[in-house]
């Protein structure tokens, strides 16, 4: 059975898409720690990021960098943090999270409750600031 992320990539499950390349896909986390919290996933479905072929691994981190730069351009933050956990979905993914402090990167924090319009607006702002072509 395909993971929820594979179903999002295939368009079977809706998402707030930020960017897509041949090998990677970025979309807003619907249970964000901060505004702009984005997930970057490989299109290849593997459980662990480190199981990816080198080219796919590099493609994921190229998109992670582009998303982080877009976040810094449009979201007030001091840094952008990354986390690779993988406990909740058995499909490799990187959390790319705009941070004002280290405390923002605590997954035990209450998640933000955003309206659909807020997600759409955030995704659009990030898309506009991205410096990678999206397919």
XYZ file of N, CA, C and O in Angstrom:
540
model
N 0.836 -1.176 0.000
C 0.000 0.000 0.000
C 0.886 1.246 0.000
O 1.856 1.328 0.744
N 0.530 2.204 -0.821
C 1.304 3.439 -0.929
C 1.164 4.264 0.347
O 0.101 4.319 0.959
N 2.248 4.934 0.725
C 2.204 5.801 1.899
C 1.328 7.017 1.596
O 1.053 7.334 0.442
N 0.927 7.718 2.636
C 0.149 8.941 2.454
C 0.937 9.935 1.613
O 0.366 10.664 0.791
N 2.257 9.968 1.758
C 3.062 10.897 0.972
C 3.077 10.503 -0.499
O 3.020 11.366 -1.377
N 3.144 9.215 -0.803
C 3.077 8.777 -2.200
C 1.728 9.132 -2.807
O 1.638 9.527 -3.973
N 0.681 9.035 -2.004
C -0.657 9.395 -2.480
C -0.776 10.899 -2.693
O -1.450 11.347 -3.619
N -0.110 11.691 -1.861
C -0.082 13.148 -2.066
C 0.653 13.463 -3.362
O 0.164 14.242 -4.195
N 1.815 12.877 -3.566
C 2.606 13.103 -4.775
C 1.801 12.731 -6.021
O 1.836 13.440 -7.033
N 1.047 11.636 -5.947
C 0.244 11.166 -7.087
C -1.006 12.016 -7.306
O -1.713 11.828 -8.300
N -1.304 12.920 -6.384
C -2.495 13.752 -6.517
C -3.761 13.097 -6.013
O -4.851 13.628 -6.219
N -3.631 11.976 -5.322
C -4.797 11.269 -4.794
C -5.302 11.884 -3.493
O -6.452 11.698 -3.122
N -4.417 12.565 -2.790
C -4.744 13.236 -1.531
C -4.336 14.698 -1.700
O -3.218 14.974 -2.149
N -5.209 15.628 -1.363
C -4.859 17.041 -1.554
C -3.770 17.504 -0.587
O -3.583 16.922 0.488
N -3.062 18.532 -1.011
C -2.028 19.125 -0.170
C -1.865 20.589 -0.555
O -2.445 21.053 -1.535
N -1.067 21.284 0.210
C -0.695 22.663 -0.095
C 0.726 22.605 -0.655
O 1.710 22.714 0.069
N 0.794 22.368 -1.961
C 2.073 22.154 -2.646
C 2.899 23.431 -2.660
O 2.396 24.510 -2.953
N 4.180 23.255 -2.373
C 5.131 24.354 -2.406
C 6.013 24.235 -3.650
O 6.250 25.210 -4.346
N 6.494 23.030 -3.951
C 7.374 22.836 -5.105
C 7.444 21.362 -5.462
O 7.162 20.490 -4.636
N 7.855 21.124 -6.705
C 8.036 19.757 -7.178
C 9.155 19.752 -8.200
O 9.218 20.613 -9.074
N 10.039 18.770 -8.077
C 11.076 18.538 -9.079
C 10.881 17.110 -9.589
O 9.959 16.410 -9.159
N 11.756 16.665 -10.459
C 11.622 15.302 -10.967
C 11.716 14.255 -9.869
O 11.068 13.221 -9.935
N 12.507 14.530 -8.830
C 12.768 13.517 -7.810
C 12.237 13.847 -6.426
O 12.279 12.997 -5.542
N 11.728 15.080 -6.209
C 11.309 15.468 -4.859
C 10.051 16.333 -4.915
O 9.717 16.910 -5.954
N 9.380 16.406 -3.766
C 8.094 17.100 -3.667
C 8.059 17.808 -2.314
O 8.453 17.226 -1.300
N 7.600 19.059 -2.312
C 7.526 19.836 -1.067
C 6.109 20.347 -0.873
O 5.493 20.864 -1.813
N 5.601 20.213 0.356
C 4.254 20.676 0.672
C 4.196 21.082 2.136
O 4.999 20.628 2.962
N 3.241 21.957 2.447
C 3.108 22.430 3.818
C 2.626 21.318 4.731
O 1.742 20.528 4.361
N 3.202 21.261 5.921
C 2.741 20.338 6.958
C 1.396 20.857 7.466
O 1.280 22.038 7.795
N 0.376 20.018 7.508
C -0.951 20.482 7.941
C -1.075 20.541 9.457
O -2.093 20.992 9.980
N -0.037 20.091 10.154
C 0.039 20.232 11.616
C 1.365 20.915 11.942
O 2.255 20.317 12.548
N 1.495 22.184 11.529
C 2.802 22.844 11.598
C 3.211 23.275 13.001
O 2.375 23.634 13.829
N 4.516 23.257 13.215
C 5.080 23.822 14.437
C 5.138 25.344 14.336
O 4.983 26.037 15.332
N 5.419 25.851 13.135
C 5.483 27.291 12.881
C 4.883 27.563 11.508
O 4.709 26.635 10.697
N 4.590 28.824 11.230
C 4.097 29.188 9.902
C 5.154 28.832 8.862
O 6.336 29.140 9.041
N 4.737 28.168 7.807
C 5.643 27.796 6.728
C 6.320 26.451 6.881
O 7.069 26.033 5.998
N 6.058 25.735 7.969
C 6.625 24.395 8.197
C 6.297 23.537 6.970
O 5.145 23.318 6.630
N 7.340 23.082 6.302
C 7.203 22.366 5.028
C 7.845 20.993 5.133
O 8.863 20.825 5.803
N 7.248 20.030 4.449
C 7.833 18.697 4.332
C 8.407 18.543 2.926
O 7.748 18.896 1.943
N 9.613 18.026 2.844
C 10.213 17.705 1.548
C 10.415 16.201 1.529
O 11.036 15.635 2.436
N 9.850 15.564 0.508
C 9.889 14.104 0.424
C 10.442 13.672 -0.927
O 10.224 14.341 -1.934
N 11.144 12.554 -0.956
C 11.551 12.015 -2.249
C 10.344 11.371 -2.921
O 9.430 10.887 -2.252
N 10.344 11.368 -4.225
C 9.268 10.671 -4.930
C 9.449 9.164 -4.821
O 8.471 8.423 -4.884
N 10.669 8.725 -4.630
C 10.938 7.315 -4.385
C 10.498 7.001 -2.965
O 10.905 7.665 -2.021
N 9.657 6.014 -2.807
C 9.150 5.669 -1.479
C 10.113 4.719 -0.779
O 10.225 3.552 -1.138
N 10.822 5.268 0.189
C 11.683 4.477 1.068
C 11.410 4.926 2.490
O 11.006 6.059 2.726
N 11.614 4.038 3.429
C 11.327 4.350 4.831
C 12.350 5.305 5.432
O 12.004 6.186 6.199
N 13.605 5.147 5.075
C 14.673 5.948 5.665
C 15.358 6.787 4.591
O 15.672 6.298 3.501
N 15.602 8.032 4.908
C 16.267 8.951 3.992
C 17.586 8.377 3.500
O 17.980 8.563 2.352
N 18.264 7.647 4.360
C 19.596 7.145 4.031
C 19.570 5.890 3.168
O 20.620 5.381 2.782
N 18.369 5.407 2.834
C 18.220 4.295 1.894
C 18.124 4.781 0.456
O 18.149 3.983 -0.471
N 17.981 6.091 0.266
C 17.813 6.649 -1.076
C 19.078 6.496 -1.916
O 20.190 6.618 -1.389
N 18.901 6.279 -3.217
C 20.063 6.368 -4.100
C 20.654 7.783 -4.007
O 19.929 8.752 -3.745
N 21.942 7.908 -4.226
C 22.636 9.185 -4.063
C 21.975 10.327 -4.833
O 21.812 11.435 -4.304
N 21.562 10.097 -6.060
C 20.958 11.168 -6.869
C 19.644 11.654 -6.253
O 19.373 12.860 -6.231
N 18.835 10.749 -5.750
C 17.570 11.134 -5.115
C 17.817 11.854 -3.793
O 17.144 12.833 -3.464
N 18.800 11.380 -3.032
C 19.169 12.024 -1.775
C 19.588 13.468 -2.044
O 19.138 14.403 -1.376
N 20.421 13.657 -3.053
C 20.880 15.004 -3.402
C 19.715 15.867 -3.876
O 19.626 17.042 -3.529
N 18.802 15.297 -4.633
C 17.637 16.045 -5.124
C 16.762 16.515 -3.970
O 16.237 17.637 -3.990
N 16.597 15.674 -2.965
C 15.812 16.068 -1.786
C 16.469 17.263 -1.111
O 15.816 18.269 -0.821
N 17.776 17.193 -0.893
C 18.440 18.277 -0.182
C 18.617 19.535 -1.034
O 18.682 20.642 -0.495
N 18.628 19.398 -2.349
C 18.591 20.587 -3.205
C 17.262 21.312 -3.006
O 17.223 22.543 -2.904
N 16.173 20.542 -2.938
C 14.864 21.157 -2.731
C 14.728 21.685 -1.301
O 14.144 22.747 -1.082
N 15.279 20.975 -0.327
C 15.284 21.465 1.056
C 15.943 22.847 1.107
O 15.410 23.785 1.709
N 17.082 22.986 0.469
C 17.793 24.275 0.471
C 16.943 25.363 -0.180
O 16.827 26.473 0.352
N 16.336 25.066 -1.306
C 15.510 26.053 -2.004
C 14.318 26.474 -1.149
O 13.972 27.658 -1.075
N 13.672 25.503 -0.488
C 12.538 25.808 0.384
C 12.999 26.668 1.558
O 12.350 27.658 1.914
N 14.128 26.322 2.162
C 14.647 27.104 3.286
C 14.931 28.544 2.873
O 14.617 29.488 3.609
N 15.512 28.736 1.716
C 15.784 30.090 1.235
C 14.478 30.853 1.010
O 14.383 32.039 1.346
N 13.482 30.190 0.469
C 12.176 30.828 0.270
C 11.551 31.185 1.621
O 10.985 32.272 1.780
N 11.645 30.282 2.577
C 11.107 30.563 3.913
C 11.773 31.790 4.512
O 11.103 32.673 5.054
N 13.094 31.868 4.419
C 13.810 33.018 4.977
C 13.386 34.313 4.291
O 13.376 35.368 4.924
N 13.012 34.239 3.019
C 12.624 35.432 2.267
C 11.225 35.930 2.627
O 10.966 37.129 2.536
N 10.327 35.030 3.025
C 8.928 35.450 3.200
C 8.364 35.270 4.602
O 7.262 35.749 4.885
N 9.065 34.600 5.482
C 8.554 34.340 6.830
C 9.542 34.912 7.850
O 10.728 34.568 7.810
N 9.069 35.766 8.757
C 9.987 36.284 9.771
C 10.545 35.136 10.630
O 9.791 34.423 11.286
N 11.851 34.946 10.538
C 12.491 33.885 11.324
C 13.965 34.222 11.490
O 14.523 34.994 10.712
N 14.575 33.624 12.493
C 16.002 33.820 12.738
C 16.855 32.765 12.044
O 18.003 33.007 11.703
N 16.270 31.596 11.886
C 16.937 30.470 11.232
C 15.875 29.562 10.632
O 14.701 29.679 10.941
N 16.349 28.602 9.848
C 15.482 27.523 9.384
C 16.096 26.236 9.909
O 17.290 25.983 9.721
N 15.273 25.454 10.607
C 15.742 24.197 11.175
C 15.267 23.015 10.359
O 14.248 23.089 9.661
N 15.998 21.923 10.470
C 15.650 20.678 9.780
C 15.504 19.559 10.793
O 16.219 19.522 11.791
N 14.602 18.661 10.489
C 14.466 17.470 11.307
C 14.104 16.299 10.407
O 13.262 16.432 9.520
N 14.756 15.178 10.639
C 14.453 13.941 9.934
C 14.086 12.931 11.008
O 14.946 12.477 11.761
N 12.802 12.634 11.115
C 12.340 11.714 12.150
C 11.821 10.424 11.523
O 12.395 9.375 11.703
N 10.712 10.519 10.837
C 10.187 9.375 10.125
C 9.381 8.382 10.924
O 9.086 7.299 10.441
N 9.006 8.726 12.140
C 8.225 7.793 12.945
C 6.760 7.761 12.534
O 6.111 6.724 12.621
N 6.233 8.901 12.113
C 4.800 9.004 11.860
C 4.371 8.501 10.477
O 3.236 8.082 10.303
N 5.248 8.542 9.494
C 4.928 8.076 8.141
C 6.129 7.294 7.624
O 7.248 7.813 7.640
N 5.927 6.064 7.144
C 7.052 5.256 6.669
C 7.475 5.645 5.243
O 7.494 4.833 4.319
N 7.758 6.918 5.048
C 8.232 7.450 3.773
C 9.200 8.565 4.148
O 8.825 9.506 4.850
N 10.441 8.455 3.725
C 11.465 9.428 4.093
C 10.966 10.847 3.874
O 10.286 11.135 2.880
N 11.283 11.732 4.816
C 10.898 13.140 4.678
C 11.729 14.018 5.593
O 12.234 13.567 6.617
N 11.856 15.269 5.170
C 12.606 16.260 5.932
C 11.640 17.371 6.319
O 10.946 17.923 5.455
N 11.578 17.686 7.603
C 10.814 18.831 8.083
C 11.711 20.060 7.911
O 12.847 20.070 8.409
N 11.211 21.082 7.222
C 11.940 22.332 7.027
C 11.110 23.399 7.742
O 9.992 23.707 7.328
N 11.662 23.931 8.853
C 10.850 24.704 9.791
C 11.474 26.072 10.077
O 12.578 26.153 10.629
N 10.763 27.150 9.721
C 11.241 28.480 10.102
C 11.242 28.608 11.626
O 10.267 28.250 12.287
N 12.349 29.110 12.181
C 12.504 29.172 13.634
C 12.804 30.596 14.100
O 13.581 31.304 13.468
N 12.214 30.941 15.213
C 12.601 32.171 15.909
C 13.525 31.826 17.073
O 14.333 32.626 17.495
N 13.373 30.600 17.620
C 14.243 30.129 18.691
C 14.314 28.602 18.627
O 13.520 27.973 17.922
N 15.222 28.024 19.389
C 15.351 26.563 19.436
C 14.073 25.901 19.911
O 13.744 24.783 19.504
N 13.338 26.576 20.770
C 12.100 26.012 21.313
C 11.073 25.713 20.222
O 10.223 24.843 20.391
N 11.155 26.411 19.096
C 10.206 26.179 17.995
C 10.368 24.798 17.376
O 9.473 24.327 16.684
N 11.490 24.149 17.582
C 11.758 22.852 16.960
C 11.384 21.677 17.861
O 11.797 20.560 17.651
N 10.557 21.923 18.840
C 10.115 20.879 19.762
C 8.797 20.302 19.265
O 7.767 20.967 19.292
N 8.819 19.049 18.842
C 7.618 18.419 18.290
C 6.553 18.146 19.349
O 5.436 17.774 19.014
N 6.886 18.340 20.616
C 5.882 18.220 21.681
C 5.067 19.506 21.821
O 4.035 19.512 22.498
N 5.509 20.589 21.190
C 4.755 21.849 21.236
C 3.386 21.669 20.592
O 3.233 20.850 19.677
N 2.409 22.448 21.038
C 1.102 22.413 20.362
C 1.268 22.833 18.900
O 2.059 23.730 18.590
N 0.555 22.172 18.027
C 0.620 22.489 16.611
C -0.272 23.690 16.323
O -1.297 23.900 16.969
N 0.124 24.486 15.331
C -0.687 25.628 14.929
C -1.979 25.151 14.287
O -2.005 24.114 13.617
N -3.026 25.892 14.490
C -4.322 25.614 13.866
C -4.561 26.717 12.827
O -4.915 27.832 13.192
N -4.329 26.407 11.561
C -4.473 27.393 10.502
C -5.718 27.104 9.671
O -6.105 25.946 9.498
N -6.298 28.153 9.156
C -7.430 28.030 8.242
C -6.900 27.657 6.856
O -5.759 28.000 6.507
N -7.728 26.990 6.033
C -7.280 26.637 4.682
C -6.751 27.835 3.895
O -5.749 27.719 3.181
N -7.371 28.986 4.064
C -6.926 30.181 3.344
C -5.509 30.586 3.755
O -4.732 31.067 2.924
N -5.165 30.361 5.021
C -3.814 30.676 5.490
C -2.785 29.751 4.851
O -1.698 30.180 4.470
N -3.134 28.465 4.740
C -2.235 27.513 4.079
C -2.038 27.895 2.618
O -0.912 27.872 2.107
N -3.120 28.220 1.940
C -3.037 28.599 0.521
C -2.136 29.817 0.351
O -1.264 29.843 -0.522
N -2.317 30.807 1.209
C -1.530 32.039 1.122
C -0.051 31.751 1.405
O 0.832 32.245 0.696
N 0.239 30.941 2.416
C 1.629 30.578 2.723
C 2.268 29.812 1.564
O 3.410 30.096 1.177
N 1.562 28.844 1.018
C 2.096 28.065 -0.105
C 2.388 28.982 -1.284
O 3.447 28.870 -1.930
N 1.482 29.897 -1.567
C 1.674 30.818 -2.695
C 2.897 31.711 -2.464
O 3.702 31.920 -3.375
N 3.046 32.242 -1.256
C 4.198 33.091 -0.944
C 5.509 32.317 -1.095
O 6.492 32.846 -1.638
N 5.524 31.083 -0.618
C 6.735 30.273 -0.746
C 7.022 29.943 -2.207
O 8.172 30.022 -2.661
N 5.992 29.571 -2.955
C 6.170 29.278 -4.377
C 6.766 30.474 -5.103
O 7.662 30.329 -5.938
N 6.268 31.664 -4.781
C 6.733 32.885 -5.449
C 8.193 33.177 -5.140
O 8.897 33.783 -5.957
N 8.665 32.770 -3.979
C 10.042 33.058 -3.578
C 11.030 31.957 -3.976
O 12.243 32.153 -3.854
N 10.538 30.825 -4.453
C 11.426 29.710 -4.791
C 12.288 30.033 -5.990
O 11.821 30.642 -6.957
N 13.521 29.570 -5.928
C 14.457 29.788 -7.023
C 14.737 28.507 -7.796
O 15.762 28.405 -8.459
N 13.839 27.531 -7.701
C 13.993 26.306 -8.492
C 12.748 26.163 -9.357
O 11.650 26.510 -8.939
N 12.913 25.676 -10.563
C 11.730 25.456 -11.390
C 10.902 24.321 -10.804
O 11.436 23.328 -10.332
N 9.612 24.482 -10.811
C 8.713 23.439 -10.328
C 8.046 22.791 -11.528
O 7.634 23.487 -12.451
N 7.950 21.463 -11.522
C 7.307 20.801 -12.656
C 5.832 20.617 -12.395
O 5.349 20.768 -11.309
